[in-house]
PDB file of C-alpha atoms in Angstrom:
ATOM      1  CA  MET A   9     -96.488  97.309 148.769  1.00 72.00           C
ATOM      2  CA  ILE A  10     -96.052  98.560 152.341  1.00 82.00           C
ATOM      3  CA  ASP A  11     -93.764  96.487 154.565  1.00 86.00           C
ATOM      4  CA  THR A  12     -95.584  95.916 157.887  1.00 85.00           C
ATOM      5  CA  LYS A  13     -92.292  95.682 159.818  1.00 88.00           C
ATOM      6  CA  LYS A  14     -90.445  98.631 158.292  1.00 91.00           C
ATOM      7  CA  LYS A  15     -90.180 102.128 159.785  1.00 93.00           C
ATOM      8  CA  TYR A  16     -90.685 104.792 157.114  1.00 94.00           C
ATOM      9  CA  SER A  17     -89.380 108.379 157.104  1.00 93.00           C
ATOM     10  CA  ILE A  18     -91.686 111.319 156.423  1.00 94.00           C
ATOM     11  CA  SER A  19     -90.215 111.734 152.912  1.00 93.00           C
ATOM     12  CA  GLU A  20     -90.942 108.068 152.118  1.00 94.00           C
ATOM     13  CA  VAL A  21     -94.512 108.397 153.422  1.00 94.00           C
ATOM     14  CA  SER A  22     -94.891 111.543 151.308  1.00 94.00           C
ATOM     15  CA  LYS A  23     -94.073 109.472 148.208  1.00 94.00           C
ATOM     16  CA  ILE A  24     -96.332 106.594 149.275  1.00 93.00           C
ATOM     17  CA  THR A  25     -99.392 108.733 150.093  1.00 93.00           C
ATOM     18  CA  GLY A  26     -98.864 111.563 147.611  1.00 94.00           C
ATOM     19  CA  TYR A  27     -99.144 114.170 150.372  1.00 94.00           C
ATOM     20  CA  PRO A  28     -96.339 116.787 150.698  1.00 95.00           C
ATOM     21  CA  GLN A  29     -94.388 116.626 153.973  1.00 94.00           C
ATOM     22  CA  HIS A  30     -95.897 119.834 155.364  1.00 95.00           C
ATOM     23  CA  ILE A  31     -99.405 118.395 154.809  1.00 93.00           C
ATOM     24  CA  LEU A  32     -98.417 115.219 156.680  1.00 94.00           C
ATOM     25  CA  ARG A  33     -97.199 117.377 159.609  1.00 94.00           C
ATOM     26  CA  PHE A  34    -100.412 119.401 159.428  1.00 94.00           C
ATOM     27  CA  TYR A  35    -102.594 116.267 159.397  1.00 93.00           C
ATOM     28  CA  GLU A  36    -100.674 114.882 162.367  1.00 93.00           C
ATOM     29  CA  LYS A  37    -102.015 117.788 164.413  1.00 93.00           C
ATOM     30  CA  GLU A  38    -105.294 118.263 162.537  1.00 91.00           C
ATOM     31  CA  PHE A  39    -106.435 114.666 163.037  1.00 92.00           C
ATOM     32  CA  LYS A  40    -104.448 114.063 166.265  1.00 91.00           C
ATOM     33  CA  LEU A  41    -102.458 111.247 164.699  1.00 92.00           C
ATOM     34  CA  ASN A  42    -100.111 109.584 167.147  1.00 91.00           C
ATOM     35  CA  ILE A  43     -96.964 109.530 164.997  1.00 93.00           C
ATOM     36  CA  PRO A  44     -94.093 107.803 166.841  1.00 94.00           C
ATOM     37  CA  ARG A  45     -90.689 109.457 167.171  1.00 93.00           C
ATOM     38  CA  THR A  46     -87.111 108.237 167.484  1.00 92.00           C
ATOM     39  CA  LYS A  47     -84.840 109.086 170.426  1.00 93.00           C
ATOM     40  CA  SER A  48     -83.581 112.044 168.369  1.00 93.00           C
ATOM     41  CA  ASN A  49     -87.239 113.222 168.060  1.00 92.00           C
ATOM     42  CA  ARG A  50     -87.566 112.408 164.348  1.00 93.00           C
ATOM     43  CA  ARG A  51     -90.914 111.146 163.047  1.00 93.00           C
ATOM     44  CA  TYR A  52     -91.204 107.644 161.704  1.00 94.00           C
ATOM     45  CA  TYR A  53     -94.219 105.884 160.307  1.00 94.00           C
ATOM     46  CA  THR A  54     -95.269 102.265 160.551  1.00 93.00           C
ATOM     47  CA  TYR A  55     -97.816 100.348 158.503  1.00 92.00           C
ATOM     48  CA  LYS A  56    -100.503 101.443 160.989  1.00 92.00           C
ATOM     49  CA  GLU A  57     -99.897 105.215 160.545  1.00 94.00           C
ATOM     50  CA  ILE A  58     -99.664 104.921 156.756  1.00 93.00           C
ATOM     51  CA  GLU A  59    -102.970 103.036 156.665  1.00 92.00           C
ATOM     52  CA  LYS A  60    -104.591 105.784 158.769  1.00 93.00           C
ATOM     53  CA  ILE A  61    -103.286 108.483 156.374  1.00 94.00           C
ATOM     54  CA  ASN A  62    -104.509 106.476 153.377  1.00 93.00           C
ATOM     55  CA  TYR A  63    -107.883 106.134 155.124  1.00 92.00           C
ATOM     56  CA  ILE A  64    -108.041 109.948 155.531  1.00 93.00           C
ATOM     57  CA  LYS A  65    -107.201 110.295 151.841  1.00 93.00           C
ATOM     58  CA  GLU A  66    -109.979 107.856 150.883  1.00 92.00           C
ATOM     59  CA  LEU A  67    -112.494 109.811 152.971  1.00 92.00           C
ATOM     60  CA  GLN A  68    -111.365 113.057 151.328  1.00 92.00           C
ATOM     61  CA  ASN A  69    -111.720 111.466 147.893  1.00 93.00           C
ATOM     62  CA  LYS A  70    -115.284 110.466 148.843  1.00 91.00           C
ATOM     63  CA  GLY A  71    -116.040 114.150 149.525  1.00 91.00           C
ATOM     64  CA  PHE A  72    -115.756 114.284 153.331  1.00 90.00           C
ATOM     65  CA  THR A  73    -114.453 117.539 154.823  1.00 91.00           C
ATOM     66  CA  ASN A  74    -111.669 117.552 157.412  1.00 90.00           C
ATOM     67  CA  LYS A  75    -114.261 118.395 160.076  1.00 89.00           C
ATOM     68  CA  GLN A  76    -116.343 115.344 159.108  1.00 89.00           C
ATOM     69  CA  ILE A  77    -113.251 113.130 158.961  1.00 89.00           C
ATOM     70  CA  LYS A  78    -112.308 114.237 162.503  1.00 88.00           C
ATOM     71  CA  ILE A  79    -115.766 113.211 163.708  1.00 85.00           C
ATOM     72  CA  ILE A  80    -115.376 109.818 162.012  1.00 86.00           C
ATOM     73  CA  LEU A  81    -111.889 109.311 163.486  1.00 85.00           C
ATOM     74  CA  ASN A  82    -112.966 110.439 166.971  1.00 79.00           C
ATOM     75  CA  SER A  83    -116.252 108.516 167.097  1.00 71.00           C
ATOM     76  CA  PRO A  84    -116.470 105.594 169.587  1.00 58.00           C
ATOM     77  CA  GLU A  85    -116.607 103.203 166.650  1.00 50.00           C
ATOM     78  CA  GLU A  86    -114.302 104.083 163.800  1.00 45.00           C
ATOM     79  CA  VAL A  87    -115.165 102.518 160.465  1.00 48.00           C
ATOM     80  CA  ILE A  88    -112.199 101.946 158.200  1.00 47.00           C
ATOM     81  CA  TYR A  89    -112.886 101.200 154.569  1.00 45.00           C
ATOM     82  CA  ASP A  90    -110.566  98.505 153.225  1.00 45.00           C
ATOM     83  CA  SER A  91    -110.174  99.163 149.494  1.00 44.00           C
ATOM     84  CA  HIS A  92    -108.499  95.768 148.876  1.00 44.00           C
ATOM     85  CA  ASN A  93    -111.240  93.555 150.354  1.00 41.00           C
ATOM     86  CA  GLU A  94    -114.145  95.971 149.769  1.00 37.00           C
ATOM     87  CA  SER A  95    -115.126  95.409 153.394  1.00 37.00           C
ATOM     88  CA  ALA A  96    -115.485  97.558 156.466  1.00 40.00           C
ATOM     89  CA  ILE A  97    -113.513  96.897 159.648  1.00 40.00           C
ATOM     90  CA  THR A  98    -114.801  98.284 162.891  1.00 39.00           C
ATOM     91  CA  LEU A  99    -112.301  99.396 165.482  1.00 38.00           C
ATOM     92  CA  ALA A 100    -113.261 100.363 168.955  1.00 36.00           C
ATOM     93  CA  THR A 101    -111.688 103.659 169.953  1.00 36.00           C
ATOM     94  CA  SER A 102    -112.153 105.815 172.958  1.00 37.00           C
ATOM     95  CA  GLN A 103    -111.478 109.528 173.050  1.00 39.00           C
ATOM     96  CA  SER A 104    -112.440 112.126 175.600  1.00 42.00           C
ATOM     97  CA  ASN A 105    -114.146 115.249 174.266  1.00 46.00           C
ATOM     98  CA  ASP A 106    -113.586 117.460 177.270  1.00 53.00           C
ATOM     99  CA  ILE A 107    -112.838 121.194 177.111  1.00 66.00           C
ATOM    100  CA  SER A 108    -109.113 120.801 177.718  1.00 65.00           C
ATOM    101  CA  SER A 109    -108.703 118.531 174.674  1.00 68.00           C
ATOM    102  CA  VAL A 110    -110.610 121.087 172.570  1.00 70.00           C
ATOM    103  CA  LYS A 111    -108.310 123.842 173.861  1.00 72.00           C
ATOM    104  CA  ASN A 112    -105.285 121.678 173.093  1.00 73.00           C
ATOM    105  CA  PHE A 113    -106.631 120.998 169.640  1.00 73.00           C
ATOM    106  CA  ILE A 114    -107.166 124.729 168.987  1.00 78.00           C
ATOM    107  CA  ALA A 115    -103.657 125.546 170.252  1.00 76.00           C
ATOM    108  CA  GLU A 116    -102.139 122.803 168.086  1.00 79.00           C
ATOM    109  CA  PHE A 117    -104.162 123.928 165.090  1.00 78.00           C
ATOM    110  CA  GLN A 118    -103.024 127.539 165.548  1.00 80.00           C
ATOM    111  CA  ASN A 119     -99.375 126.462 165.856  1.00 79.00           C
ATOM    112  CA  ASN A 120     -99.665 124.262 162.796  1.00 79.00           C
ATOM    113  CA  LEU A 121    -101.389 126.993 160.812  1.00 80.00           C
ATOM    114  CA  LEU A 122     -98.626 129.391 161.838  1.00 81.00           C
ATOM    115  CA  GLU A 123     -96.009 126.884 160.623  1.00 83.00           C
ATOM    116  CA  ILE A 124     -97.766 126.583 157.266  1.00 82.00           C
ATOM    117  CA  ILE A 125     -98.050 130.378 156.920  1.00 83.00           C
ATOM    118  CA  GLN A 126     -94.366 130.811 157.817  1.00 83.00           C
ATOM    119  CA  GLU A 127     -93.369 128.090 155.342  1.00 82.00           C
ATOM    120  CA  THR A 128     -95.496 129.722 152.622  1.00 81.00           C
ATOM    121  CA  LEU A 129     -94.028 133.163 153.334  1.00 82.00           C
ATOM    122  CA  LYS A 130     -90.525 131.694 153.319  1.00 82.00           C
ATOM    123  CA  GLN A 131     -91.223 129.992 149.975  1.00 82.00           C
ATOM    124  CA  ASN A 132     -92.673 133.221 148.544  1.00 80.00           C
ATOM    125  CA  ASN A 133     -89.611 135.108 149.762  1.00 80.00           C
ATOM    126  CA  ILE A 134     -87.326 132.566 148.052  1.00 81.00           C
ATOM    127  CA  ASN A 135     -89.404 132.880 144.856  1.00 80.00           C
ATOM    128  CA  ASN A 136     -89.193 136.697 145.004  1.00 81.00           C
ATOM    129  CA  ILE A 137     -85.407 136.545 145.452  1.00 84.00           C
ATOM    130  CA  GLU A 138     -85.170 134.236 142.413  1.00 83.00           C
ATOM    131  CA  ILE A 139     -87.326 136.637 140.356  1.00 83.00           C
ATOM    132  CA  LEU A 140     -85.145 139.570 141.409  1.00 82.00           C
ATOM    133  CA  LYS A 141     -81.997 137.638 140.441  1.00 84.00           C
ATOM    134  CA  GLU A 142     -83.487 136.858 137.029  1.00 86.00           C
ATOM    135  CA  LEU A 143     -84.466 140.519 136.539  1.00 82.00           C
ATOM    136  CA  LYS A 144     -80.965 141.619 137.518  1.00 84.00           C
ATOM    137  CA  MET A 145     -79.474 139.208 134.981  1.00 87.00           C
ATOM    138  CA  GLU A 146     -81.848 140.479 132.284  1.00 85.00           C
ATOM    139  CA  ILE A 147     -80.919 144.104 133.082  1.00 84.00           C
ATOM    140  CA  GLU A 148     -77.201 143.234 132.896  1.00 85.00           C
ATOM    141  CA  GLN A 149     -77.783 141.487 129.572  1.00 85.00           C
ATOM    142  CA  LEU A 150     -79.700 144.502 128.215  1.00 82.00           C
ATOM    143  CA  LYS A 151     -76.923 146.836 129.369  1.00 81.00           C
ATOM    144  CA  HIS A 152     -74.402 144.624 127.605  1.00 82.00           C
ATOM    145  CA  GLU A 153     -76.501 144.571 124.413  1.00 82.00           C
ATOM    146  CA  ILE A 154     -76.937 148.371 124.513  1.00 81.00           C
ATOM    147  CA  LYS A 155     -73.205 148.795 125.054  1.00 80.00           C
ATOM    148  CA  ASN A 156     -72.495 146.514 122.085  1.00 79.00           C
ATOM    149  CA  LYS A 157     -75.008 148.397 119.920  1.00 79.00           C
ATOM    150  CA  GLU A 158     -73.483 151.732 120.953  1.00 78.00           C
ATOM    151  CA  HIS A 159     -70.068 150.315 120.096  1.00 76.00           C
ATOM    152  CA  ASP A 160     -71.368 149.161 116.689  1.00 77.00           C
ATOM    153  CA  VAL A 161     -72.964 152.576 116.073  1.00 77.00           C
ATOM    154  CA  LEU A 162     -69.685 154.310 116.981  1.00 79.00           C
ATOM    155  CA  ILE A 163     -67.759 152.026 114.611  1.00 81.00           C
ATOM    156  CA  CYS A 164     -70.252 152.802 111.811  1.00 79.00           C
ATOM    157  CA  GLU A 165     -70.091 156.537 112.499  1.00 80.00           C
ATOM    158  CA  ASN A 166     -66.299 156.358 112.604  1.00 79.00           C
ATOM    159  CA  ALA A 167     -66.240 154.523 109.238  1.00 79.00           C
ATOM    160  CA  LYS A 168     -68.594 157.150 107.727  1.00 83.00           C
ATOM    161  CA  LEU A 169     -66.363 159.966 109.001  1.00 83.00           C
ATOM    162  CA  LYS A 170     -63.295 158.251 107.550  1.00 82.00           C
ATOM    163  CA  MET A 171     -65.059 157.934 104.186  1.00 85.00           C
ATOM    164  CA  LYS A 172     -66.027 161.614 104.268  1.00 84.00           C
ATOM    165  CA  LEU A 173     -62.464 162.503 105.245  1.00 83.00           C
ATOM    166  CA  LYS A 174     -61.144 160.490 102.284  1.00 82.00           C
ATOM    167  CA  GLU A 175     -63.645 162.154  99.954  1.00 84.00           C
ATOM    168  CA  LYS A 176     -62.579 165.582 101.241  1.00 85.00           C
ATOM    169  CA  SER A 177     -58.915 164.581 100.834  1.00 82.00           C
ATOM    170  CA  TYR A 178     -59.588 163.654  97.188  1.00 83.00           C
ATOM    171  CA  GLU A 179     -61.460 166.960  96.699  1.00 85.00           C
ATOM    172  CA  VAL A 180     -58.540 168.895  98.238  1.00 85.00           C
ATOM    173  CA  ALA A 181     -56.051 166.970  96.068  1.00 84.00           C
ATOM    174  CA  GLU A 182     -58.161 167.704  92.978  1.00 87.00           C
ATOM    175  CA  LEU A 183     -58.367 171.405  93.919  1.00 87.00           C
ATOM    176  CA  LYS A 184     -54.599 171.547  94.465  1.00 87.00           C
ATOM    177  CA  GLU A 185     -54.076 169.894  91.088  1.00 87.00           C
ATOM    178  CA  LYS A 186     -56.515 172.348  89.478  1.00 86.00           C
ATOM    179  CA  LEU A 187     -54.752 175.315  91.096  1.00 86.00           C
ATOM    180  CA  LYS A 188     -51.418 173.967  89.948  1.00 84.00           C
ATOM    181  CA  ARG A 189     -52.707 173.677  86.355  1.00 83.00           C
ATOM    182  CA  GLU A 190     -54.217 177.150  86.522  1.00 81.00           C
ATOM    183  CA  LYS A 191     -50.912 178.554  87.785  1.00 79.00           C
ATOM    184  CA  GLU A 192     -49.083 176.753  84.992  1.00 80.00           C
ATOM    185  CA  ALA A 193     -51.629 178.067  82.527  1.00 76.00           C
ATOM    186  CA  ASN A 194     -51.258 181.618  83.900  1.00 74.00           C
ATOM    187  CA  LYS A 195     -47.443 181.370  83.707  1.00 72.00           C
ATOM    188  CA  SER A 196     -47.605 180.285  80.102  1.00 71.00           C
ATOM    189  CA  ILE A 197     -49.987 183.197  79.287  1.00 69.00           C
ATOM    190  CA  PHE A 198     -47.593 185.660  80.954  1.00 64.00           C
ATOM    191  CA  LYS A 199     -44.675 184.146  79.058  1.00 68.00           C
ATOM    192  CA  LYS A 200     -46.522 184.516  75.785  1.00 68.00           C
ATOM    193  CA  ILE A 201     -47.403 188.155  76.546  1.00 69.00           C
ATOM    194  CA  PHE A 202     -43.910 189.067  77.593  1.00 66.00           C
ATOM    195  CA  LYS A 203     -42.285 187.252  74.678  1.00 64.00           C
ATOM    196  CA  ARG A 204     -44.376 189.198  72.179  1.00 56.00           C
ATOM    197  CA  LYS A 205     -43.197 192.474  73.598  1.00 51.00           C
TER     198      LYS A 205
END
């Protein structure tokens, strides 16, 4: 329930209406909403401004375009649909449609559009930086994994070489033993030959 005496911040109104803050700022200029400001130039919203924003939302939900909504809001008699009482309230409004107000509107629209574009570009830039950070982390992780795999491969290769070295050592020991036996055998043959003589 909206408190008719309370002053709401733009973030609170964003939650109440469901519109993001940048859309509320855009609509302020788009529909020439007279949003009051504090001495420090911060926006605040009263019951009246929130009702107007909700009215815009209702018109959008009914299929009206922003251009049509502007015509409704700027017409001499503005019809506001009250969703609670299912009744229409007519408010008398007066607005001049001279060339200078159109020029002001166009200038405001351009400035607002520029703000939205800048905000979008800024957001995209932030998103790109985040993606690059994630990619960098993934690359570092892959490097680490490759390094670990290389380390594991080196350990395996080293173990294989040690096994081969052991096998060769056994072969050498066997050959030495064989040579030793052959020498002993040859000595005993020579002894037998020389003893007979």
